[in-house]
Each structure stands twice: as C-alpha cells, then as structure tokens.
Short mmCIF file of C-alpha atoms and ligand atoms in Angstrom, two decimals:
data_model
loop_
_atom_site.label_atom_id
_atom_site.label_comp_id
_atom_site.label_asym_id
_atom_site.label_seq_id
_atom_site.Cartn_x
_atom_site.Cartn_y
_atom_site.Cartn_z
CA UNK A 1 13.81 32.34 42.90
CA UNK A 2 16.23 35.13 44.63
CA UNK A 3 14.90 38.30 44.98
CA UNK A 4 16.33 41.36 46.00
CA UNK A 5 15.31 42.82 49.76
CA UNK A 6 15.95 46.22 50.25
CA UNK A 7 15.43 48.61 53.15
CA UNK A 8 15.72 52.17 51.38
CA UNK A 9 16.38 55.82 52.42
CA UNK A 10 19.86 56.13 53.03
CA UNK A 11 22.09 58.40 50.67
CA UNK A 12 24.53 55.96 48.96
CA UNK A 13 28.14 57.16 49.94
CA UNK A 14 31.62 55.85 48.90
CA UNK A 15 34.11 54.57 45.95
CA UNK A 16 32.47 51.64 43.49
CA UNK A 17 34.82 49.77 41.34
CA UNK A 18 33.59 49.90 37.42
CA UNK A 19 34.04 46.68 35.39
CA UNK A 20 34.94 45.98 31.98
CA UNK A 21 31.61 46.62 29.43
CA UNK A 22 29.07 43.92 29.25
CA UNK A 23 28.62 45.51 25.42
CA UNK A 24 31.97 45.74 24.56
CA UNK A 25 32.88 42.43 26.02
CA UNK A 26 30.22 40.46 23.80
CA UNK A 27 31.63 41.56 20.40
CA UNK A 28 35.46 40.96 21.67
CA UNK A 29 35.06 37.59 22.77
CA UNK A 30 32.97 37.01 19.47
CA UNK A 31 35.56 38.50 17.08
CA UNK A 32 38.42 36.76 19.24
CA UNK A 33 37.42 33.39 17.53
CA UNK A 34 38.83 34.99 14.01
CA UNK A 35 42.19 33.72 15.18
CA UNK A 36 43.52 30.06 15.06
CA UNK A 37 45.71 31.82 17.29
CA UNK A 38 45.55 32.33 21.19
CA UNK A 39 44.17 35.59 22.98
CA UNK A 40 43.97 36.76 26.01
CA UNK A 41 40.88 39.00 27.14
CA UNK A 42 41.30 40.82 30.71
CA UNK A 43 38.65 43.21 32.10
CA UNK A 44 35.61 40.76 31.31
CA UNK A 45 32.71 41.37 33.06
CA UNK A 46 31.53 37.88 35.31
CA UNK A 47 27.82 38.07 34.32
CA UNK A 48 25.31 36.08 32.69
CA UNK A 49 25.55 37.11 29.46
CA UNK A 50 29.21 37.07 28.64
CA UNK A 51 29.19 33.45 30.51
CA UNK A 52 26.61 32.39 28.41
CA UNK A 53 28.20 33.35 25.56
CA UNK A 54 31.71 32.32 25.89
CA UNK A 55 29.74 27.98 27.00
CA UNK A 56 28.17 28.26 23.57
CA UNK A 57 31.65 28.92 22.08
CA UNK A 58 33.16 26.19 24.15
CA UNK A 59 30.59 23.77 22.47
CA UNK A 60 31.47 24.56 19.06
CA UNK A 61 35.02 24.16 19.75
CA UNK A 62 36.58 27.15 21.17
CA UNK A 63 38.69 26.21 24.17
CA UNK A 64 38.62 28.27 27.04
CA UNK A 65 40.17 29.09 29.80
CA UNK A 66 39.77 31.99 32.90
CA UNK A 67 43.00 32.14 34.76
CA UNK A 68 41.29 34.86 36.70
CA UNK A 69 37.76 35.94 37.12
CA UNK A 70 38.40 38.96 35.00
CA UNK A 71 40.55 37.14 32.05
CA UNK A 72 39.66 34.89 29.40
CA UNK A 73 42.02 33.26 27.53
CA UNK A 74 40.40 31.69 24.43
CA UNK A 75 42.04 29.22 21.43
CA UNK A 76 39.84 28.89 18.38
CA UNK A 77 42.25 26.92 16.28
CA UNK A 78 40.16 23.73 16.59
CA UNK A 79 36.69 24.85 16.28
CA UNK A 80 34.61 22.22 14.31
CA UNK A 81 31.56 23.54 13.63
CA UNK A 82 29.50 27.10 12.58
CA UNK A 83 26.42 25.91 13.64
CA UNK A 84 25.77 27.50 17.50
CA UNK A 85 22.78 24.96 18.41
CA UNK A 86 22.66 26.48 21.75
CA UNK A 87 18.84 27.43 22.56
CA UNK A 88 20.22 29.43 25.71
CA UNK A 89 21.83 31.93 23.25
CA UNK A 90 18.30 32.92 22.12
CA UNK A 91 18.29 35.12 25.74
CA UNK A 92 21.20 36.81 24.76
CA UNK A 93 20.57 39.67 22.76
CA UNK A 94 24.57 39.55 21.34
CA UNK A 95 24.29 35.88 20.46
CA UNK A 96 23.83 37.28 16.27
CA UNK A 97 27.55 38.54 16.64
CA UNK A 98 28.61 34.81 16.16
CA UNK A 99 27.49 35.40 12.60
CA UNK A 100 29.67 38.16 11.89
CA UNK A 101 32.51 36.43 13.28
CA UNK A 102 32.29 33.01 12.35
CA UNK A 103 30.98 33.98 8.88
CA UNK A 104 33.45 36.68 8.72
CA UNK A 105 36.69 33.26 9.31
CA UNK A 106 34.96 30.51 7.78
CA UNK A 107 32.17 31.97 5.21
CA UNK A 108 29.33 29.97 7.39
CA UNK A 109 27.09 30.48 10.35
CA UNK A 110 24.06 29.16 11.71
CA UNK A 111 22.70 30.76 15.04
CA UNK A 112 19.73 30.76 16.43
CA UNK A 113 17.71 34.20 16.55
CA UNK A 114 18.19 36.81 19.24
CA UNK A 115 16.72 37.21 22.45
CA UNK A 116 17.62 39.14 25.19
CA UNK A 117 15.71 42.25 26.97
CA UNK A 118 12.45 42.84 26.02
CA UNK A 119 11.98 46.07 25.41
CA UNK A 120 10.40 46.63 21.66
CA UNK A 121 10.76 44.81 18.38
CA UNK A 122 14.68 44.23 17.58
CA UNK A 123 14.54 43.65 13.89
CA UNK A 124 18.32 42.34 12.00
CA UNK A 125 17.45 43.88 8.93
CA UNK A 126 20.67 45.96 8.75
CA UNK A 127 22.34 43.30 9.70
CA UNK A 128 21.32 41.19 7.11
CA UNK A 129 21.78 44.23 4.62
CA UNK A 130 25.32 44.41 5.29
CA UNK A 131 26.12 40.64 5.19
CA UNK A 132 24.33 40.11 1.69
CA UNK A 133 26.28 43.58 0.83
CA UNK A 134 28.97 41.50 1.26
CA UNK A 135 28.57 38.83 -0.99
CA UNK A 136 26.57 36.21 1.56
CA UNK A 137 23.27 34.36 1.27
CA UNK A 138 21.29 35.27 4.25
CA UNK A 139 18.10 33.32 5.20
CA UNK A 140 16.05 32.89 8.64
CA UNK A 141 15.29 29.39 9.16
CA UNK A 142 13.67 27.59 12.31
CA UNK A 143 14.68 30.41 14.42
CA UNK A 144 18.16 30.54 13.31
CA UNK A 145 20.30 32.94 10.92
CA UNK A 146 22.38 31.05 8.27
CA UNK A 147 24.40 32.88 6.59
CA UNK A 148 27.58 31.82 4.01
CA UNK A 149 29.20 32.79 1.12
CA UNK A 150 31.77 31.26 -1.34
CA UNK A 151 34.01 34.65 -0.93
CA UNK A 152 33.25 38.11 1.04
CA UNK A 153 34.43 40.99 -1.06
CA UNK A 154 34.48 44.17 0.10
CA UNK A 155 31.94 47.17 -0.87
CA UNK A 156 30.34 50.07 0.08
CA UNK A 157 27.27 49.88 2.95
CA UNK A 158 25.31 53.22 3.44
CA UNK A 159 23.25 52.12 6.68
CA UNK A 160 19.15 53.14 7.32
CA UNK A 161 19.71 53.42 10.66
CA UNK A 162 22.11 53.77 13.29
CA UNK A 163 22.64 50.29 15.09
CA UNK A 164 25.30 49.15 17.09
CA UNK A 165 24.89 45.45 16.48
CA UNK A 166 24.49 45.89 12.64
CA UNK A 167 27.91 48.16 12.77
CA UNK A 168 29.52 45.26 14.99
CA UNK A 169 28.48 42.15 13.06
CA UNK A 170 29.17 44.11 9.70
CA UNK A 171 32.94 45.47 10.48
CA UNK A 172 33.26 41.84 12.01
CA UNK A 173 32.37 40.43 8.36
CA UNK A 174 34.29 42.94 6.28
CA UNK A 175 37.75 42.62 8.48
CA UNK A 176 38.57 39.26 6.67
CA UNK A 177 37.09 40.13 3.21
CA UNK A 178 38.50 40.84 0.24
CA UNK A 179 39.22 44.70 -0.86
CA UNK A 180 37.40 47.72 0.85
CA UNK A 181 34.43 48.28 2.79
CA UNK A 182 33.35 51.31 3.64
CA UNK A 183 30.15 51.36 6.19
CA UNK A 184 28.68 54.64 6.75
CA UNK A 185 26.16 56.10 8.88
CA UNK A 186 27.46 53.73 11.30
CA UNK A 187 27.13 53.99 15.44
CA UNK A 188 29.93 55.59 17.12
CA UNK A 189 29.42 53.80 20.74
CA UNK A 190 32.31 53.54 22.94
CA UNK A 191 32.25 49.57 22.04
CA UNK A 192 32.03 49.71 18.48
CA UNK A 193 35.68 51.86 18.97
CA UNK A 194 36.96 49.03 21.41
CA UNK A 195 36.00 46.38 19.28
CA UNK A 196 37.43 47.89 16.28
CA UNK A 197 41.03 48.87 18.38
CA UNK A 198 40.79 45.14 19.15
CA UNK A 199 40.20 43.79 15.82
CA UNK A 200 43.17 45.71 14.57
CA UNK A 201 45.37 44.62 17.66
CA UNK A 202 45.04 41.45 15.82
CA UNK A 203 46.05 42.68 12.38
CA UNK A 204 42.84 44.27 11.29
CA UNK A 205 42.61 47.36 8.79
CA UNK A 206 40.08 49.61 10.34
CA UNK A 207 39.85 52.83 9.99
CA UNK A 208 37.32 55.53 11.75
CA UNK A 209 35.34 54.01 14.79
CA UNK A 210 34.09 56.25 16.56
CA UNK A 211 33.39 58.64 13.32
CA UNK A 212 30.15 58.47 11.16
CA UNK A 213 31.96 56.24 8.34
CA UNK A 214 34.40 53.07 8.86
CA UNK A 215 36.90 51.96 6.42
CA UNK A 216 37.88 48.50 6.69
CA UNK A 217 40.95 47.03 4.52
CA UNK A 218 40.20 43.29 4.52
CA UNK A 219 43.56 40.99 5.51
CA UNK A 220 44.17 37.47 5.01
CA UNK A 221 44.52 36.75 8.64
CA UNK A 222 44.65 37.37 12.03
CA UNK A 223 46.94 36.94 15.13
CA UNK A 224 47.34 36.63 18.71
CA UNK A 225 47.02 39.35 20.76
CA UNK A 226 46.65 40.63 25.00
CA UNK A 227 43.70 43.39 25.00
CA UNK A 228 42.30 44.58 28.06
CA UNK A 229 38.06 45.75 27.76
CA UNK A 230 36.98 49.50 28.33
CA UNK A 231 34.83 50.18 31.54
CA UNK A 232 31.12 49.68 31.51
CA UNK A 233 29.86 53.31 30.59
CA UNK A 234 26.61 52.15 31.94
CA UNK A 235 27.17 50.53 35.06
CA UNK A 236 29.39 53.69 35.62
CA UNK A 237 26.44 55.96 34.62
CA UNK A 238 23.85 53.46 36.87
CA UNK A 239 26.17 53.92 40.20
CA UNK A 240 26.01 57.82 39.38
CA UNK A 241 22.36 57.59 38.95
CA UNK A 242 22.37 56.15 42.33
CA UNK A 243 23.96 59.01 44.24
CA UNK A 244 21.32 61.12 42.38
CA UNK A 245 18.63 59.09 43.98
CA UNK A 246 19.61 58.52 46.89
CA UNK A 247 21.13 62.27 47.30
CA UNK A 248 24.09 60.67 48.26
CA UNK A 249 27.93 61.37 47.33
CA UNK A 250 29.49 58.33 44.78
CA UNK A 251 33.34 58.33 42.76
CA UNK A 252 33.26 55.87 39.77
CA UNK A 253 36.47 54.84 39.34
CA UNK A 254 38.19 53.10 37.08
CA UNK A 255 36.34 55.02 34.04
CA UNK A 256 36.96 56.65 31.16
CA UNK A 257 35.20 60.23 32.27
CA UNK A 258 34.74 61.39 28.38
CA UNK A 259 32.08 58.54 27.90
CA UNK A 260 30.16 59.42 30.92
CA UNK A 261 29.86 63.21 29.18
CA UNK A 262 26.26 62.16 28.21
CA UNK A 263 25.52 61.14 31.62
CA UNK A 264 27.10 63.79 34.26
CA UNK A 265 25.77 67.16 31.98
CA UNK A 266 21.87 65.71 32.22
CA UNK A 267 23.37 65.24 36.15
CA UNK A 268 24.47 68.86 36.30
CA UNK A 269 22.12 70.19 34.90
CA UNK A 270 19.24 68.83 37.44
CA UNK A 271 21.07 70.09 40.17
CA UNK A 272 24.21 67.52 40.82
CA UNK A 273 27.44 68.43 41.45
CA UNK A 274 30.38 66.36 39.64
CA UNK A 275 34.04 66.39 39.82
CA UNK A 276 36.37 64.64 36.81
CA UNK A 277 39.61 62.81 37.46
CA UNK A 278 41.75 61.33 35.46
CA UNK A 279 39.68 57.79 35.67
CA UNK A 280 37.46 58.26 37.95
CA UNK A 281 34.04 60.77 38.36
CA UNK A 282 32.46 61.65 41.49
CA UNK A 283 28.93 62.94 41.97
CA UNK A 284 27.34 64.86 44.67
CA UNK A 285 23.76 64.82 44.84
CA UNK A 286 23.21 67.15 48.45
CA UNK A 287 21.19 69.92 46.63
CA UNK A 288 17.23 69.51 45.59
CA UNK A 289 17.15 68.42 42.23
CA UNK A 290 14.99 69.92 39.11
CA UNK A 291 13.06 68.98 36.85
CA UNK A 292 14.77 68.18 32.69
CA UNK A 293 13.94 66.69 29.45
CA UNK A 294 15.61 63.98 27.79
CA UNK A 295 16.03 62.24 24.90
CA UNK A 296 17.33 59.37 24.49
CA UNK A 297 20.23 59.03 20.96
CA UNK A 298 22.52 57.15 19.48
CA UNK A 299 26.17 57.94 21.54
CA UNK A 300 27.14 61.01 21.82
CA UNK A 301 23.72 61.42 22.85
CA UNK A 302 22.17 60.29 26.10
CA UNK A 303 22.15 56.42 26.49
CA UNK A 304 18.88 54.34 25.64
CA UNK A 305 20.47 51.87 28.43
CA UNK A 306 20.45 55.07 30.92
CA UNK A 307 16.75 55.93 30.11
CA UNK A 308 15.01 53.99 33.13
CA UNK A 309 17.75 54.91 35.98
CA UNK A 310 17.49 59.30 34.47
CA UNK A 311 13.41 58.33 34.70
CA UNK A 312 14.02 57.23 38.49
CA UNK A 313 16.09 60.28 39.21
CA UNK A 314 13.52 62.50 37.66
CA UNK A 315 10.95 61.15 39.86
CA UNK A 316 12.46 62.90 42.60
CA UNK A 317 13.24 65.92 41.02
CA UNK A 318 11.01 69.28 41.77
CA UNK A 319 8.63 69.81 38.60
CA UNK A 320 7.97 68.07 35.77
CA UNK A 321 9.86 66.21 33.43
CA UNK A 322 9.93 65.10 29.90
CA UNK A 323 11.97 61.54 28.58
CA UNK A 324 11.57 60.77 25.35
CA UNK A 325 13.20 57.25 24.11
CA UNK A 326 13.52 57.40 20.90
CA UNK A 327 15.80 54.15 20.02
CA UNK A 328 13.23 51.46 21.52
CA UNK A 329 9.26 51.45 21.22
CA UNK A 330 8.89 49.18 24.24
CA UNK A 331 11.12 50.83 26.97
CA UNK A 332 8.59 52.43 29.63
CA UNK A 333 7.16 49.00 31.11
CA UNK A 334 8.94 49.77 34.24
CA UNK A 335 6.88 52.72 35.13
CA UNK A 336 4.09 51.06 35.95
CA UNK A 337 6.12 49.09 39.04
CA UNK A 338 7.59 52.96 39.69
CA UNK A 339 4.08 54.01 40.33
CA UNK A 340 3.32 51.56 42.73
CA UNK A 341 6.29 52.73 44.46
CA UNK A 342 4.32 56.23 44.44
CA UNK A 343 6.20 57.87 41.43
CA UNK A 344 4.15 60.03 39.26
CA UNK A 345 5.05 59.22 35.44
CA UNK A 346 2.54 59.49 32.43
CA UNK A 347 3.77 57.27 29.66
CA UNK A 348 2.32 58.67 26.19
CA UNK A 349 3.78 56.35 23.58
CA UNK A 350 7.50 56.98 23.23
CA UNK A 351 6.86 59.68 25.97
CA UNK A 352 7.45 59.80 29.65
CA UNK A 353 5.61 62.53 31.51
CA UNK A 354 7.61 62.47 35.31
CA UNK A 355 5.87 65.02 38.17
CA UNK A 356 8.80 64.55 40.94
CA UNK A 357 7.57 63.53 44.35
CA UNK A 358 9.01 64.09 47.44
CA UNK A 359 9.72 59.99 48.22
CA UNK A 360 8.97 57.07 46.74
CA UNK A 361 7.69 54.19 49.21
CA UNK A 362 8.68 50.61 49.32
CA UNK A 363 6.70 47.28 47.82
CA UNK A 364 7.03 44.16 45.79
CA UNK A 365 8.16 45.17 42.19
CA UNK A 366 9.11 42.77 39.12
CA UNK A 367 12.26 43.83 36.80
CA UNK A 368 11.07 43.75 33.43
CA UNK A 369 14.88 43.73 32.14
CA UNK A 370 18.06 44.90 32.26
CA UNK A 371 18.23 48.29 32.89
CA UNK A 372 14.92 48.87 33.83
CA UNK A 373 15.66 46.05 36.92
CA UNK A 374 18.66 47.92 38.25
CA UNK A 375 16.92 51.63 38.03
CA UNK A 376 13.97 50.09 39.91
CA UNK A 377 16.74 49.11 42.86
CA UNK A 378 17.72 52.12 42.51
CA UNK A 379 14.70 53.21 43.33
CA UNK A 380 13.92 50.98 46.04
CA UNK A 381 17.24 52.34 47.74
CA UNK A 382 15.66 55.70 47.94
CA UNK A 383 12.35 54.72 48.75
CA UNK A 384 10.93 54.99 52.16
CA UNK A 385 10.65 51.22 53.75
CA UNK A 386 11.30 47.87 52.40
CA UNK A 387 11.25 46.71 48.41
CA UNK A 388 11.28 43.35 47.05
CA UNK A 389 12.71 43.01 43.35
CA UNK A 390 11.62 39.91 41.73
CA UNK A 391 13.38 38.62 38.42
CA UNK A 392 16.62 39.90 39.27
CA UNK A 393 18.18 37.43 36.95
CA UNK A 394 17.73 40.10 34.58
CA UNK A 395 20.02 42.21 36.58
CA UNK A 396 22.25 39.67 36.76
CA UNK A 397 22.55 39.83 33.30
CA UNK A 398 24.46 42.46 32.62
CA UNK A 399 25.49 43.94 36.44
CA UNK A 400 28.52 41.87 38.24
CA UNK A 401 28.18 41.88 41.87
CA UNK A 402 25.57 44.63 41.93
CA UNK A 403 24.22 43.81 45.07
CA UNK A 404 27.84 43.78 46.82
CA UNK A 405 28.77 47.07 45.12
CA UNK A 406 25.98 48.36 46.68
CA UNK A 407 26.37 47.25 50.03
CA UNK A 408 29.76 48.92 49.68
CA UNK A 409 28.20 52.19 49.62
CA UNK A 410 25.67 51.63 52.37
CA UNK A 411 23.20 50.05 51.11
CA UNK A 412 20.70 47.85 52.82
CA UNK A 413 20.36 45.47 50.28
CA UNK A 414 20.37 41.38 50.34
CA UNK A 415 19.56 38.54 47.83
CA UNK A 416 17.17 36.31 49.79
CA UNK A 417 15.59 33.04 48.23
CA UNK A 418 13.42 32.08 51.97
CA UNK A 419 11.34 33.79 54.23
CA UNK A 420 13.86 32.37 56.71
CA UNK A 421 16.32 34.68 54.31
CA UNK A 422 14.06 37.73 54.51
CA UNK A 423 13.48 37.52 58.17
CA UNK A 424 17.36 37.34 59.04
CA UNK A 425 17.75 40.37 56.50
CA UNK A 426 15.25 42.54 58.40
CA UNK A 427 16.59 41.33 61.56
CA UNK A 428 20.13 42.63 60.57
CA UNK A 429 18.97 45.81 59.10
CA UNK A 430 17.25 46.56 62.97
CA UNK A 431 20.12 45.42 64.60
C1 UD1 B 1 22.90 47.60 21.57
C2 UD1 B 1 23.16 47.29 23.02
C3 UD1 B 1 21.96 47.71 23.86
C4 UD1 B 1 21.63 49.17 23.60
C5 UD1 B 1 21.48 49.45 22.11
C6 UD1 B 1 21.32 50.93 21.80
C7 UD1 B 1 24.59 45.35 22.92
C8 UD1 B 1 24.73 43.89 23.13
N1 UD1 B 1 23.38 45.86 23.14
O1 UD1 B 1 21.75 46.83 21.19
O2 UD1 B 1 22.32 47.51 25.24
O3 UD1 B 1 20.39 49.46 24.23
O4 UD1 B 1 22.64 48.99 21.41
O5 UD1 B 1 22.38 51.66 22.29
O6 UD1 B 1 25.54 46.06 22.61
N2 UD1 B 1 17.37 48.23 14.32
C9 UD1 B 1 16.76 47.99 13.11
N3 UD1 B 1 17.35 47.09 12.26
C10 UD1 B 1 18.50 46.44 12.57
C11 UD1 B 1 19.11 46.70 13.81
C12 UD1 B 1 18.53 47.61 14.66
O7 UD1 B 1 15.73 48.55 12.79
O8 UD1 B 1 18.97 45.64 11.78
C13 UD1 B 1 16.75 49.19 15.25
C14 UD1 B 1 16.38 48.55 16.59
O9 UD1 B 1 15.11 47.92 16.53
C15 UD1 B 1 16.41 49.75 17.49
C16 UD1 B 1 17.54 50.62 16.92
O10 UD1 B 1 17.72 50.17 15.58
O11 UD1 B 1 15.20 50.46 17.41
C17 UD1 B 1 18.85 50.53 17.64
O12 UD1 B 1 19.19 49.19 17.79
P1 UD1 B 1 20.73 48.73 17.89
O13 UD1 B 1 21.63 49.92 17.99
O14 UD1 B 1 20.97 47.74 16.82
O15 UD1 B 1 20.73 47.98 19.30
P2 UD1 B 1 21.41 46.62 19.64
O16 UD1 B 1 22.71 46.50 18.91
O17 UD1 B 1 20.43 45.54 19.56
#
C-alpha cells in the first residue's frame, strides 16, 4: 500500500492550480444522464470518486468518453438498465444521486446504499422524504435503494434538515416531473447552485439555488449542452490551510474568492493576512497566529469538510481554541493521530478543545478519511521531522494530484510503496 513520506518544517510558498469540485462534479455527471442527448463536462476533477462513478455509469449503459483529462463527454441515449449493481459504488458517498437522476428520466432506480467517509451516521431519510413527496415508492432492500413511480408530480417539500445530498437528489427528481415543486429549507452550497445552473443549461426550470427555497418547473425533456464545473472550494480552502500551517505564503488560483469567504475571515481573524483577486486568493501566514472558535454550518457558514485542516491550524495557534462540528457526530477521529504528532486537542463529544503548541513532531499516522487525511499532511508538512500517512487512498479520493501540488510549493513530500522507496526519498531530501 502507498503511503505518503514527508519531511516537514518548511513554509509552503508559491501558486497551486484549483480543480473543478469533487462535490459539484458528482451530481453533474449524475444529472447529465437525464439527456438521450450528448454533453460535454470540462473541469472534472481526475480522482477516485468521480472515476468510480462515471465506470458504474458506463456499465449501465452510459457511453463515455474523456478527450482530455479534465473533460467528459457522456451519451446516455442507450442506457439499458436502472439497476447500478456496482458494489464499488457503496464507497462513494454520492453513489444515491443515481436515484435522483435515473428515477428522475425513467421513474426507476435501484442502487446500492451509500458509503463513503466515515465520519458519523449518514441517514437518507430526507432523501427518501422528498422522493415519496413526489409520488415514488421508496424501499431499502439488500443494501440497495429502489425507488419508482408510475408518474412524478410536482409538490411542495418543507425539509427537517439542511442536506446537500437530499437538496441534490430531490431537485434532480422534480426537474422532469410534472407541475411545481417547491423545496424549502434547502442547502445553499456552492454545488447545489452549479448543479442547478447546469440542469437548466439543459432546459431545466429552476429557480433559487443558492436561496433557502427552490422552485422547480418540471419540463418534458432535456438537451445537450457544454458546461464547465466550479472550482473545488475545499481543496482551495485545504491549500490555504496549508500556508497557515506551514506559515508559509500560498495564491489559489483559479477560484471563485466569494466561496472561500467562510474560509479566509476564520484565516484573518487568527492572524493571516489575505489578498482577493479576481480568481485567485493569496494567503500570508508570516505573523504568530491566535487562538479562535469555530463552528462548523451549513454554507454560508464555515465548511464541515474544512473542520480537520482549521483543527490543524489551530494547533499551532497561541491559546486555546474551541471547534465545534455540528453537521457530523463522528468527525474528530483524527485527533487522536494529531496527538501523537504532539498536538494538544481535547475532544468532548461534538467539541474540540485545541491548546496551540509551538511544533508538532513527525511519526506514522493513519488517514481516517477524506478531509481528515489531507489536514493530517498538512500537518505532517509543518511538523518537525519525518511523517508517514498510511491510507492515503482516502486522499486520493477526493484530492487530484495532491502530492504534486504540493511539491510545487516546496514540499518534501513522496508516495512510496518500498523501503527501497522510502530510503531513496530520504536520500533526496539530504541531498
Ligand atoms: C455533502 C458533501 C460532504 C459534506 C456535506 C456537508 C457531497 C458528495 N458530499 O455530504 O462532503 O461534508 O455535504 O457539507 O457533496 N442528514 C439526515 N438525513 C438525510 C440527509 C442528511 O439526517 O436524509 C444529516 C446527515 O447525517 C448530516 C447532515 O444531515 O448530519 C448533513 O448531511 P448532508 O448535507 O446530507 O451531507 P451529504 O450530502 O452526505
């Protein structure tokens, strides 16, 4: 298994490249098989989980095709079947927005039951809320969702909580029904908006992404169109964590600065400077930070998926810091590897209690998931000595390149597999 070897203490200095959102991406490519017609996707993201998503689609018919690394070019028109049998899809969280999709064209869908980070109990119950809302028969069978109806109609969805997959799947399923839907209390990420601008660059009716309540006209069909992906708010927001960390000096580019607005004030307010362009952001970390408290929120608020790379930051901030997540019950596992590293961080339920230290010191770390993986590297790179990151396949989930971006801002970081591999990294690094 590759893990990641990394020789820390150097600020982190340069320009990093953003790619198109992992998030956004996996609803897109979902909703793009609601056209017989062809589409063309640019700005996708090369990592695990939009690969594995777009081979399950392949397997129930979808053709694809990637002209470029970055574009996908997909024809539905000859799918066969709404049953995804693919077990693989059970790691990816976004596998349950093939329901909306496929039961939003063709009134059916089997797929098997979500997997993807572990970080807390991921119930579907809105999602299931707003399908049989619809007019569908839901059911959970053998680890799969089936869901069909004779006819969607349209209606009126007041949601219990704010969920981004539940908004997805549901605006999905309403875009083809017939009449109105109206979903309210719905999330306002930056991907439900670019799924929703896509949907209606194929004909949709949709009305107020981004705004607490959607209103969806349902249309008969839906056609070809060329739509290019927003940036990845939180690999933006992880590479500005990063010149925190490391008190280094990092521009994002290729972002959209107003969805980072969540990110750079908790960043200016412990001590960072940062500087807005027009698409890009660029942070300064020289100063000592301070201490903050955070709590994690539904967007505008500060990112869930931010939560472990802040935590890092915080460990090396002067006093004592509070981070409260309050969208996942299961999201501090991490901070037991960042103590072993020599952070000090209390974890009290949903609560994070962070006394900054001076450094943190290398050693052999797992990644738990996602996020949590790529704040501990983040770590690692401003630890004192070397770090090991096992299970970086979770990284890989959702971060494309992230070891090359890195190196591009100084970094001494390498994927090794051998001791032969770790020896020649260590050799280069004294070299
Ligand atoms: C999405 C993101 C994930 C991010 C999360 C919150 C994707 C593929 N994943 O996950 O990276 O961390 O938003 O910003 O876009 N809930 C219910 N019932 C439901 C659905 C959700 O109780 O039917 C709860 C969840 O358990 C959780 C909270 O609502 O506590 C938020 O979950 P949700 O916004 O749905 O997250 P995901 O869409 O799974």
């Amino acid at each position: 298994m590759e893990k990641y070897a990394i020789i820390g203490g150097h600020p982190l200095h340069g320009e990093v490249e953003i790619g198109g959102a992992k998030n956004a991406a996996l609803a897109i490519l979902a909703a793009a098989v609601m056209t017989d017609d062809p589409v063309t996707i640019e700005n996708v993201p090369d990592v695990m989980d939009t690969n594995v998503l777009l081979q399950a689609m392949e397997r129930i018919g979808v053709k694809i095709e990637r002209p470029e690394r970055h574009t996908v070019k997909m024809d539905s028109s000859d799918i066969y079947d709404c049953i995804i049998k693919d077990e693989y899809m059970k790691k990816i969280r976004a596998s349950y927005y093939m329901v909306g999709a496929l039961l939003g064209k063709y009134k059916r869908a089997e797929v098997p039951l979500p997997g993807g980070c572990n970080i807390g109990i991921r119930a579907i119950d809105q999602h299931i809320k707003g399908f049989k809302a619809l007019g569908a028969k839901v059911s959970v069978s053998h680890g799969s969702i089936v869901a069909e109806a004779k006819e969607l109609r349209g209606t009126h969805i007041f949601m219990d909580k704010v969920s981004v997959g539940a908004t997805i799947n549901i605006m999905m399923a309403a875009t083809m029904a017939t009449g109105k839907t109206i979903i309210e209390n719905v999330a306002k990420e930056p991907h439900v908006v670019d799924l929703a601008n896509f949907l209606n660059s194929m004909g949709a009716n949709i009305k107020g992404a981004g705004t607490d309540v959607i209103r969806i006209k349902g249309v008969e069909r839906l056609h070809s169109t060329v739509y290019t992906i927003i940036p990845d708010q939180i690999e933006a927001g992880t590479f500005m964590m990063a010149a925190a960390a490391t008190r280094g000096d990092i521009t994002v580019r290729n972002v959209i600065p107003k969805h980072l607005e969540c990110i750079t004030a908790k960043l200016q307010e412990i001590g960072c400077r940062i500087y807005e362009y027009d698409d890009a952001v660029r942070i300064v970390a020289k100063d000592p930070l301070s201490s903050t408290q955070v709590k994690t929120l539904p967007y505008p608020g500060f990112p869930t998926d931010m939560q472990p790379q802040m935590t890092v930051v915080l460990g090396l901030a002067q006093g004592t810091s509070i981070v409260t997540e309050s969208i996942f019950d299961n999201r501090f596992k991490y901070a037991d590897e960042l103590v072993r590293m020599g952070a000090q961080v209390k974890v009290e339920s949903n609560t994070a209690i962070i006394t900054g230290v001076e450094r943190y010191s290398g050693a052999t770390i797992s990644a738990p998931d996602l996020r949590a993986g790529a704040a501990l590297a983040l770590a690692a790179m401003a630890a004192e000595g070397e770090t090991l990151i096992e299970d970086i396949h979770y990284i890989e989930r959702g971060y494309e390149d992230f070891d090359t971006k890195l190196r591009g801002l100084g970094a001494k970081i390498s994927k090794v597999k051998t001791e032969r591999d770790l020896t020649k990294f260590r050799f280069q690094i004294a070299n």
